[in-house]
Amino acid sequence: MTTETHDPIFDTVCGVISRIAKVPPETVRADAPVSGLQNVDSIVLLEIIVTVENELGIEIDEEELFAIDTVGEFVAACRRLVAAP
C-alpha cells in the first residue's frame, strides 16, 4: 500500500486488499491488476469488494465492477461514489 498520495480512499482500498488477501501492503499498487494479486480468487475478491463498500458506505454497480481491471480503477470508482451526492 503506497501512501504517497495521502488519499484516504486509496489507503482504505489498499488496506482492505492487503488485510483480506494477506499480502504485504507494498505489493498493492495502483497499477496492479485486482484479479492478478497474490491470494485473490473470486471469493476473496468478493470479500474485498463488500468490505470496501461497507467501510466507505458505498455500493458499486455490478456493471462498473466488471469494467475494473486495476487497483487504481477500483479506487477511482470508489472515489466517484464517495463524492456523489
mmCIF file of N, CA, C and O in Angstrom:
data_model
loop_
_atom_site.group_PDB
_atom_site.id
_atom_site.type_symbol
_atom_site.label_atom_id
_atom_site.label_comp_id
_atom_site.label_asym_id
_atom_site.label_seq_id
_atom_site.Cartn_x
_atom_site.Cartn_y
_atom_site.Cartn_z
ATOM 1 N N MET A 1 0.864 -1.170 0.000
ATOM 2 C CA MET A 1 0.000 0.000 0.000
ATOM 3 C C MET A 1 0.899 1.217 0.000
ATOM 4 O O MET A 1 1.600 1.457 0.963
ATOM 5 N N THR A 2 0.900 1.947 -1.088
ATOM 6 C CA THR A 2 1.689 3.162 -1.131
ATOM 7 C C THR A 2 0.830 4.312 -0.670
ATOM 8 O O THR A 2 -0.319 4.445 -1.053
ATOM 9 N N THR A 3 1.392 5.145 0.178
ATOM 10 C CA THR A 3 0.618 6.251 0.717
ATOM 11 C C THR A 3 1.167 7.589 0.273
ATOM 12 O O THR A 3 0.925 8.595 0.895
ATOM 13 N N GLU A 4 1.915 7.599 -0.841
ATOM 14 C CA GLU A 4 2.471 8.861 -1.293
ATOM 15 C C GLU A 4 1.391 9.862 -1.656
ATOM 16 O O GLU A 4 1.625 11.048 -1.647
ATOM 17 N N THR A 5 0.208 9.391 -1.972
ATOM 18 C CA THR A 5 -0.876 10.293 -2.336
ATOM 19 C C THR A 5 -1.596 10.839 -1.112
ATOM 20 O O THR A 5 -2.274 11.838 -1.211
ATOM 21 N N HIS A 6 -1.469 10.179 0.026
ATOM 22 C CA HIS A 6 -2.178 10.559 1.252
ATOM 23 C C HIS A 6 -3.672 10.672 0.970
ATOM 24 O O HIS A 6 -4.337 11.573 1.427
ATOM 25 N N ASP A 7 -4.167 9.754 0.186
ATOM 26 C CA ASP A 7 -5.574 9.701 -0.203
ATOM 27 C C ASP A 7 -6.264 8.681 0.697
ATOM 28 O O ASP A 7 -5.947 7.493 0.636
ATOM 29 N N PRO A 8 -7.197 9.118 1.537
ATOM 30 C CA PRO A 8 -7.829 8.169 2.457
ATOM 31 C C PRO A 8 -8.586 7.051 1.747
ATOM 32 O O PRO A 8 -8.662 5.932 2.266
ATOM 33 N N ILE A 9 -9.142 7.315 0.591
ATOM 34 C CA ILE A 9 -9.864 6.265 -0.140
ATOM 35 C C ILE A 9 -8.869 5.234 -0.671
ATOM 36 O O ILE A 9 -9.078 4.025 -0.544
ATOM 37 N N PHE A 10 -7.774 5.712 -1.250
ATOM 38 C CA PHE A 10 -6.721 4.805 -1.720
ATOM 39 C C PHE A 10 -6.201 3.969 -0.560
ATOM 40 O O PHE A 10 -6.062 2.754 -0.659
ATOM 41 N N ASP A 11 -5.940 4.626 0.568
ATOM 42 C CA ASP A 11 -5.427 3.920 1.738
ATOM 43 C C ASP A 11 -6.413 2.873 2.246
ATOM 44 O O ASP A 11 -6.014 1.769 2.623
ATOM 45 N N THR A 12 -7.708 3.202 2.245
ATOM 46 C CA THR A 12 -8.733 2.254 2.694
ATOM 47 C C THR A 12 -8.786 1.043 1.769
ATOM 48 O O THR A 12 -8.744 -0.104 2.228
ATOM 49 N N VAL A 13 -8.873 1.290 0.460
ATOM 50 C CA VAL A 13 -8.957 0.194 -0.512
ATOM 51 C C VAL A 13 -7.723 -0.698 -0.424
ATOM 52 O O VAL A 13 -7.829 -1.925 -0.326
ATOM 53 N N CYS A 14 -6.551 -0.097 -0.424
ATOM 54 C CA CYS A 14 -5.326 -0.890 -0.374
ATOM 55 C C CYS A 14 -5.170 -1.613 0.955
ATOM 56 O O CYS A 14 -4.696 -2.747 0.993
ATOM 57 N N GLY A 15 -5.596 -0.979 2.032
ATOM 58 C CA GLY A 15 -5.542 -1.631 3.338
ATOM 59 C C GLY A 15 -6.440 -2.850 3.398
ATOM 60 O O GLY A 15 -6.053 -3.896 3.934
ATOM 61 N N VAL A 16 -7.638 -2.729 2.842
ATOM 62 C CA VAL A 16 -8.572 -3.858 2.810
ATOM 63 C C VAL A 16 -7.991 -4.988 1.967
ATOM 64 O O VAL A 16 -8.010 -6.159 2.371
ATOM 65 N N ILE A 17 -7.465 -4.647 0.795
ATOM 66 C CA ILE A 17 -6.879 -5.676 -0.078
ATOM 67 C C ILE A 17 -5.739 -6.384 0.648
ATOM 68 O O ILE A 17 -5.670 -7.617 0.664
ATOM 69 N N SER A 18 -4.853 -5.622 1.245
ATOM 70 C CA SER A 18 -3.707 -6.194 1.944
ATOM 71 C C SER A 18 -4.156 -7.102 3.083
ATOM 72 O O SER A 18 -3.656 -8.218 3.240
ATOM 73 N N ARG A 19 -5.116 -6.637 3.860
ATOM 74 C CA ARG A 19 -5.595 -7.384 5.023
ATOM 75 C C ARG A 19 -6.305 -8.679 4.614
ATOM 76 O O ARG A 19 -6.032 -9.744 5.161
ATOM 77 N N ILE A 20 -7.211 -8.586 3.655
ATOM 78 C CA ILE A 20 -8.008 -9.759 3.281
ATOM 79 C C ILE A 20 -7.212 -10.753 2.442
ATOM 80 O O ILE A 20 -7.315 -11.963 2.630
ATOM 81 N N ALA A 21 -6.396 -10.237 1.510
ATOM 82 C CA ALA A 21 -5.601 -11.131 0.671
ATOM 83 C C ALA A 21 -4.340 -11.620 1.380
ATOM 84 O O ALA A 21 -3.643 -12.487 0.863
ATOM 85 N N LYS A 22 -4.073 -11.025 2.551
ATOM 86 C CA LYS A 22 -2.890 -11.406 3.328
ATOM 87 C C LYS A 22 -1.609 -11.237 2.505
ATOM 88 O O LYS A 22 -0.789 -12.157 2.404
ATOM 89 N N VAL A 23 -1.487 -10.042 1.915
ATOM 90 C CA VAL A 23 -0.299 -9.703 1.142
ATOM 91 C C VAL A 23 0.345 -8.467 1.761
ATOM 92 O O VAL A 23 -0.338 -7.657 2.388
ATOM 93 N N PRO A 24 1.643 -8.327 1.595
ATOM 94 C CA PRO A 24 2.306 -7.139 2.135
ATOM 95 C C PRO A 24 1.726 -5.871 1.503
ATOM 96 O O PRO A 24 1.464 -5.839 0.297
ATOM 97 N N PRO A 25 1.513 -4.840 2.311
ATOM 98 C CA PRO A 25 0.912 -3.599 1.799
ATOM 99 C C PRO A 25 1.656 -3.013 0.603
ATOM 100 O O PRO A 25 1.040 -2.472 -0.307
ATOM 101 N N GLU A 26 2.970 -3.154 0.577
ATOM 102 C CA GLU A 26 3.746 -2.559 -0.518
ATOM 103 C C GLU A 26 3.519 -3.244 -1.865
ATOM 104 O O GLU A 26 3.869 -2.699 -2.909
ATOM 105 N N THR A 27 2.894 -4.422 -1.863
ATOM 106 C CA THR A 27 2.615 -5.096 -3.126
ATOM 107 C C THR A 27 1.316 -4.616 -3.765
ATOM 108 O O THR A 27 1.035 -4.954 -4.913
ATOM 109 N N VAL A 28 0.527 -3.842 -3.028
ATOM 110 C CA VAL A 28 -0.753 -3.350 -3.547
ATOM 111 C C VAL A 28 -0.516 -1.956 -4.126
ATOM 112 O O VAL A 28 -0.451 -0.972 -3.410
ATOM 113 N N ARG A 29 -0.339 -1.915 -5.446
ATOM 114 C CA ARG A 29 -0.070 -0.657 -6.153
ATOM 115 C C ARG A 29 -1.229 -0.317 -7.064
ATOM 116 O O ARG A 29 -1.998 -1.194 -7.472
ATOM 117 N N ALA A 30 -1.348 0.939 -7.425
ATOM 118 C CA ALA A 30 -2.446 1.398 -8.280
ATOM 119 C C ALA A 30 -2.462 0.691 -9.625
ATOM 120 O O ALA A 30 -3.524 0.430 -10.186
ATOM 121 N N ASP A 31 -1.296 0.338 -10.151
ATOM 122 C CA ASP A 31 -1.247 -0.293 -11.469
ATOM 123 C C ASP A 31 -1.373 -1.817 -11.421
ATOM 124 O O ASP A 31 -1.377 -2.480 -12.454
ATOM 125 N N ALA A 32 -1.521 -2.372 -10.223
ATOM 126 C CA ALA A 32 -1.648 -3.827 -10.083
ATOM 127 C C ALA A 32 -3.038 -4.286 -10.515
ATOM 128 O O ALA A 32 -4.037 -3.654 -10.168
ATOM 129 N N PRO A 33 -3.108 -5.370 -11.275
ATOM 130 C CA PRO A 33 -4.421 -5.907 -11.645
ATOM 131 C C PRO A 33 -5.099 -6.516 -10.422
ATOM 132 O O PRO A 33 -4.485 -7.299 -9.708
ATOM 133 N N VAL A 34 -6.331 -6.132 -10.190
ATOM 134 C CA VAL A 34 -7.049 -6.607 -8.997
ATOM 135 C C VAL A 34 -7.125 -8.128 -8.980
ATOM 136 O O VAL A 34 -6.801 -8.764 -7.980
ATOM 137 N N SER A 35 -7.533 -8.719 -10.076
ATOM 138 C CA SER A 35 -7.699 -10.172 -10.101
ATOM 139 C C SER A 35 -6.364 -10.902 -10.178
ATOM 140 O O SER A 35 -6.311 -12.108 -9.989
ATOM 141 N N GLY A 36 -5.282 -10.195 -10.432
ATOM 142 C CA GLY A 36 -3.981 -10.831 -10.535
ATOM 143 C C GLY A 36 -3.159 -10.748 -9.273
ATOM 144 O O GLY A 36 -2.027 -11.215 -9.232
ATOM 145 N N LEU A 37 -3.714 -10.155 -8.225
ATOM 146 C CA LEU A 37 -2.979 -10.053 -6.971
ATOM 147 C C LEU A 37 -2.829 -11.421 -6.332
ATOM 148 O O LEU A 37 -3.717 -12.272 -6.441
ATOM 149 N N GLN A 38 -1.722 -11.614 -5.660
ATOM 150 C CA GLN A 38 -1.471 -12.874 -4.960
ATOM 151 C C GLN A 38 -2.588 -13.149 -3.960
ATOM 152 O O GLN A 38 -3.048 -12.242 -3.273
ATOM 153 N N ASN A 39 -3.034 -14.385 -3.906
ATOM 154 C CA ASN A 39 -4.050 -14.861 -2.961
ATOM 155 C C ASN A 39 -5.460 -14.340 -3.257
ATOM 156 O O ASN A 39 -6.341 -14.464 -2.419
ATOM 157 N N VAL A 40 -5.692 -13.731 -4.418
ATOM 158 C CA VAL A 40 -7.015 -13.189 -4.730
ATOM 159 C C VAL A 40 -7.701 -14.078 -5.762
ATOM 160 O O VAL A 40 -7.336 -14.093 -6.926
ATOM 161 N N ASP A 41 -8.679 -14.834 -5.277
ATOM 162 C CA ASP A 41 -9.549 -15.587 -6.180
ATOM 163 C C ASP A 41 -10.919 -14.899 -6.149
ATOM 164 O O ASP A 41 -11.065 -13.835 -5.545
ATOM 165 N N SER A 42 -11.910 -15.488 -6.775
ATOM 166 C CA SER A 42 -13.211 -14.822 -6.866
ATOM 167 C C SER A 42 -13.868 -14.625 -5.500
ATOM 168 O O SER A 42 -14.509 -13.603 -5.257
ATOM 169 N N ILE A 43 -13.683 -15.563 -4.584
ATOM 170 C CA ILE A 43 -14.269 -15.439 -3.246
ATOM 171 C C ILE A 43 -13.588 -14.318 -2.469
ATOM 172 O O ILE A 43 -14.249 -13.492 -1.833
ATOM 173 N N VAL A 44 -12.282 -14.268 -2.525
ATOM 174 C CA VAL A 44 -11.527 -13.225 -1.832
ATOM 175 C C VAL A 44 -11.862 -11.866 -2.439
ATOM 176 O O VAL A 44 -12.041 -10.885 -1.717
ATOM 177 N N LEU A 45 -11.971 -11.802 -3.755
ATOM 178 C CA LEU A 45 -12.310 -10.551 -4.419
ATOM 179 C C LEU A 45 -13.680 -10.050 -3.968
ATOM 180 O O LEU A 45 -13.851 -8.864 -3.678
ATOM 181 N N LEU A 46 -14.638 -10.939 -3.859
ATOM 182 C CA LEU A 46 -15.968 -10.559 -3.386
ATOM 183 C C LEU A 46 -15.897 -10.028 -1.952
ATOM 184 O O LEU A 46 -16.522 -9.012 -1.630
ATOM 185 N N GLU A 47 -15.110 -10.675 -1.106
ATOM 186 C CA GLU A 47 -14.941 -10.216 0.275
ATOM 187 C C GLU A 47 -14.294 -8.825 0.309
ATOM 188 O O GLU A 47 -14.689 -7.964 1.092
ATOM 189 N N ILE A 48 -13.321 -8.591 -0.565
ATOM 190 C CA ILE A 48 -12.672 -7.277 -0.654
ATOM 191 C C ILE A 48 -13.687 -6.217 -1.050
ATOM 192 O O ILE A 48 -13.772 -5.153 -0.430
ATOM 193 N N ILE A 49 -14.470 -6.499 -2.070
ATOM 194 C CA ILE A 49 -15.455 -5.531 -2.567
ATOM 195 C C ILE A 49 -16.470 -5.196 -1.479
ATOM 196 O O ILE A 49 -16.748 -4.025 -1.217
ATOM 197 N N VAL A 50 -17.025 -6.211 -0.836
ATOM 198 C CA VAL A 50 -18.036 -5.986 0.199
ATOM 199 C C VAL A 50 -17.445 -5.202 1.370
ATOM 200 O O VAL A 50 -18.076 -4.282 1.894
ATOM 201 N N THR A 51 -16.231 -5.523 1.766
ATOM 202 C CA THR A 51 -15.595 -4.824 2.881
ATOM 203 C C THR A 51 -15.338 -3.357 2.524
ATOM 204 O O THR A 51 -15.605 -2.465 3.333
ATOM 205 N N VAL A 52 -14.839 -3.105 1.321
ATOM 206 C CA VAL A 52 -14.599 -1.720 0.887
ATOM 207 C C VAL A 52 -15.916 -0.951 0.850
ATOM 208 O O VAL A 52 -16.002 0.183 1.327
ATOM 209 N N GLU A 53 -16.948 -1.563 0.283
ATOM 210 C CA GLU A 53 -18.254 -0.902 0.239
ATOM 211 C C GLU A 53 -18.727 -0.548 1.646
ATOM 212 O O GLU A 53 -19.199 0.567 1.887
ATOM 213 N N ASN A 54 -18.605 -1.478 2.570
ATOM 214 C CA ASN A 54 -19.043 -1.233 3.954
ATOM 215 C C ASN A 54 -18.214 -0.148 4.621
ATOM 216 O O ASN A 54 -18.759 0.720 5.302
ATOM 217 N N GLU A 55 -16.903 -0.198 4.455
ATOM 218 C CA GLU A 55 -16.038 0.787 5.110
ATOM 219 C C GLU A 55 -16.228 2.193 4.548
ATOM 220 O O GLU A 55 -16.099 3.170 5.282
ATOM 221 N N LEU A 56 -16.535 2.293 3.241
ATOM 222 C CA LEU A 56 -16.704 3.604 2.631
ATOM 223 C C LEU A 56 -18.171 4.043 2.558
ATOM 224 O O LEU A 56 -18.459 5.175 2.171
ATOM 225 N N GLY A 57 -19.100 3.141 2.897
ATOM 226 C CA GLY A 57 -20.518 3.479 2.851
ATOM 227 C C GLY A 57 -21.032 3.696 1.434
ATOM 228 O O GLY A 57 -21.826 4.593 1.179
ATOM 229 N N ILE A 58 -20.569 2.851 0.498
ATOM 230 C CA ILE A 58 -20.956 2.972 -0.908
ATOM 231 C C ILE A 58 -21.453 1.624 -1.410
ATOM 232 O O ILE A 58 -21.314 0.604 -0.730
ATOM 233 N N GLU A 59 -22.006 1.639 -2.620
ATOM 234 C CA GLU A 59 -22.368 0.402 -3.302
ATOM 235 C C GLU A 59 -21.944 0.547 -4.754
ATOM 236 O O GLU A 59 -22.410 1.438 -5.458
ATOM 237 N N ILE A 60 -21.040 -0.329 -5.169
ATOM 238 C CA ILE A 60 -20.513 -0.269 -6.533
ATOM 239 C C ILE A 60 -21.440 -1.056 -7.446
ATOM 240 O O ILE A 60 -21.749 -2.212 -7.179
ATOM 241 N N ASP A 61 -21.875 -0.412 -8.520
ATOM 242 C CA ASP A 61 -22.743 -1.034 -9.505
ATOM 243 C C ASP A 61 -22.042 -2.240 -10.128
ATOM 244 O O ASP A 61 -20.845 -2.206 -10.409
ATOM 245 N N GLU A 62 -22.798 -3.307 -10.336
ATOM 246 C CA GLU A 62 -22.250 -4.543 -10.888
ATOM 247 C C GLU A 62 -21.565 -4.321 -12.238
ATOM 248 O O GLU A 62 -20.499 -4.867 -12.504
ATOM 249 N N GLU A 63 -22.172 -3.519 -13.108
ATOM 250 C CA GLU A 63 -21.569 -3.231 -14.417
ATOM 251 C C GLU A 63 -20.221 -2.555 -14.261
ATOM 252 O O GLU A 63 -19.277 -2.860 -14.986
ATOM 253 N N GLU A 64 -20.152 -1.607 -13.321
ATOM 254 C CA GLU A 64 -18.895 -0.903 -13.100
ATOM 255 C C GLU A 64 -17.827 -1.856 -12.567
ATOM 256 O O GLU A 64 -16.658 -1.762 -12.940
ATOM 257 N N LEU A 65 -18.238 -2.793 -11.722
ATOM 258 C CA LEU A 65 -17.287 -3.767 -11.181
ATOM 259 C C LEU A 65 -16.626 -4.583 -12.286
ATOM 260 O O LEU A 65 -15.427 -4.833 -12.252
ATOM 261 N N PHE A 66 -17.419 -4.983 -13.271
ATOM 262 C CA PHE A 66 -16.875 -5.805 -14.356
ATOM 263 C C PHE A 66 -15.908 -5.035 -15.236
ATOM 264 O O PHE A 66 -15.092 -5.628 -15.929
ATOM 265 N N ALA A 67 -15.973 -3.706 -15.205
ATOM 266 C CA ALA A 67 -15.085 -2.875 -16.017
ATOM 267 C C ALA A 67 -13.773 -2.552 -15.297
ATOM 268 O O ALA A 67 -12.868 -1.982 -15.890
ATOM 269 N N ILE A 68 -13.665 -2.908 -14.034
ATOM 270 C CA ILE A 68 -12.477 -2.588 -13.240
ATOM 271 C C ILE A 68 -11.405 -3.648 -13.446
ATOM 272 O O ILE A 68 -11.649 -4.838 -13.259
ATOM 273 N N ASP A 69 -10.213 -3.178 -13.841
ATOM 274 C CA ASP A 69 -9.091 -4.093 -14.036
ATOM 275 C C ASP A 69 -7.996 -3.912 -12.991
ATOM 276 O O ASP A 69 -7.401 -4.870 -12.548
ATOM 277 N N THR A 70 -7.722 -2.666 -12.619
ATOM 278 C CA THR A 70 -6.590 -2.401 -11.737
ATOM 279 C C THR A 70 -7.055 -1.849 -10.387
ATOM 280 O O THR A 70 -8.186 -1.386 -10.250
ATOM 281 N N VAL A 71 -6.153 -1.876 -9.443
ATOM 282 C CA VAL A 71 -6.427 -1.298 -8.128
ATOM 283 C C VAL A 71 -6.751 0.186 -8.288
ATOM 284 O O VAL A 71 -7.672 0.698 -7.658
ATOM 285 N N GLY A 72 -6.041 0.875 -9.162
ATOM 286 C CA GLY A 72 -6.286 2.295 -9.400
ATOM 287 C C GLY A 72 -7.689 2.560 -9.923
ATOM 288 O O GLY A 72 -8.334 3.535 -9.515
ATOM 289 N N GLU A 73 -8.174 1.709 -10.812
ATOM 290 C CA GLU A 73 -9.542 1.853 -11.332
ATOM 291 C C GLU A 73 -10.565 1.587 -10.228
ATOM 292 O O GLU A 73 -11.604 2.244 -10.167
ATOM 293 N N PHE A 74 -10.269 0.636 -9.368
ATOM 294 C CA PHE A 74 -11.143 0.340 -8.235
ATOM 295 C C PHE A 74 -11.217 1.552 -7.306
ATOM 296 O O PHE A 74 -12.291 1.964 -6.878
ATOM 297 N N VAL A 75 -10.060 2.134 -7.020
ATOM 298 C CA VAL A 75 -10.010 3.328 -6.173
ATOM 299 C C VAL A 75 -10.779 4.478 -6.824
ATOM 300 O O VAL A 75 -11.545 5.179 -6.153
ATOM 301 N N ALA A 76 -10.607 4.669 -8.132
ATOM 302 C CA ALA A 76 -11.306 5.748 -8.839
ATOM 303 C C ALA A 76 -12.818 5.567 -8.767
ATOM 304 O O ALA A 76 -13.560 6.536 -8.554
ATOM 305 N N ALA A 77 -13.293 4.333 -8.913
ATOM 306 C CA ALA A 77 -14.730 4.055 -8.813
ATOM 307 C C ALA A 77 -15.220 4.371 -7.412
ATOM 308 O O ALA A 77 -16.285 4.995 -7.249
ATOM 309 N N CYS A 78 -14.467 3.986 -6.412
ATOM 310 C CA CYS A 78 -14.838 4.268 -5.019
ATOM 311 C C CYS A 78 -14.853 5.778 -4.771
ATOM 312 O O CYS A 78 -15.771 6.310 -4.139
ATOM 313 N N ARG A 79 -13.850 6.469 -5.292
ATOM 314 C CA ARG A 79 -13.755 7.919 -5.112
ATOM 315 C C ARG A 79 -14.976 8.623 -5.708
ATOM 316 O O ARG A 79 -15.546 9.517 -5.088
ATOM 317 N N ARG A 80 -15.391 8.191 -6.906
ATOM 318 C CA ARG A 80 -16.571 8.795 -7.558
ATOM 319 C C ARG A 80 -17.820 8.571 -6.707
ATOM 320 O O ARG A 80 -18.642 9.477 -6.551
ATOM 321 N N LEU A 81 -17.983 7.384 -6.165
ATOM 322 C CA LEU A 81 -19.165 7.074 -5.382
ATOM 323 C C LEU A 81 -19.176 7.804 -4.050
ATOM 324 O O LEU A 81 -20.235 8.231 -3.581
ATOM 325 N N VAL A 82 -18.032 7.961 -3.431
ATOM 326 C CA VAL A 82 -17.947 8.687 -2.170
ATOM 327 C C VAL A 82 -18.292 10.159 -2.393
ATOM 328 O O VAL A 82 -18.962 10.782 -1.582
ATOM 329 N N ALA A 83 -17.852 10.709 -3.529
ATOM 330 C CA ALA A 83 -18.077 12.119 -3.833
ATOM 331 C C ALA A 83 -19.490 12.405 -4.325
ATOM 332 O O ALA A 83 -19.952 13.540 -4.293
ATOM 333 N N ALA A 84 -20.197 11.364 -4.787
ATOM 334 C CA ALA A 84 -21.542 11.546 -5.329
ATOM 335 C C ALA A 84 -22.501 11.965 -4.219
ATOM 336 O O ALA A 84 -22.402 11.494 -3.088
ATOM 337 N N PRO A 85 -23.456 12.853 -4.568
ATOM 338 C CA PRO A 85 -24.429 13.309 -3.553
ATOM 339 C C PRO A 85 -25.379 12.206 -3.117
ATOM 340 O O PRO A 85 -25.612 11.259 -3.736
#
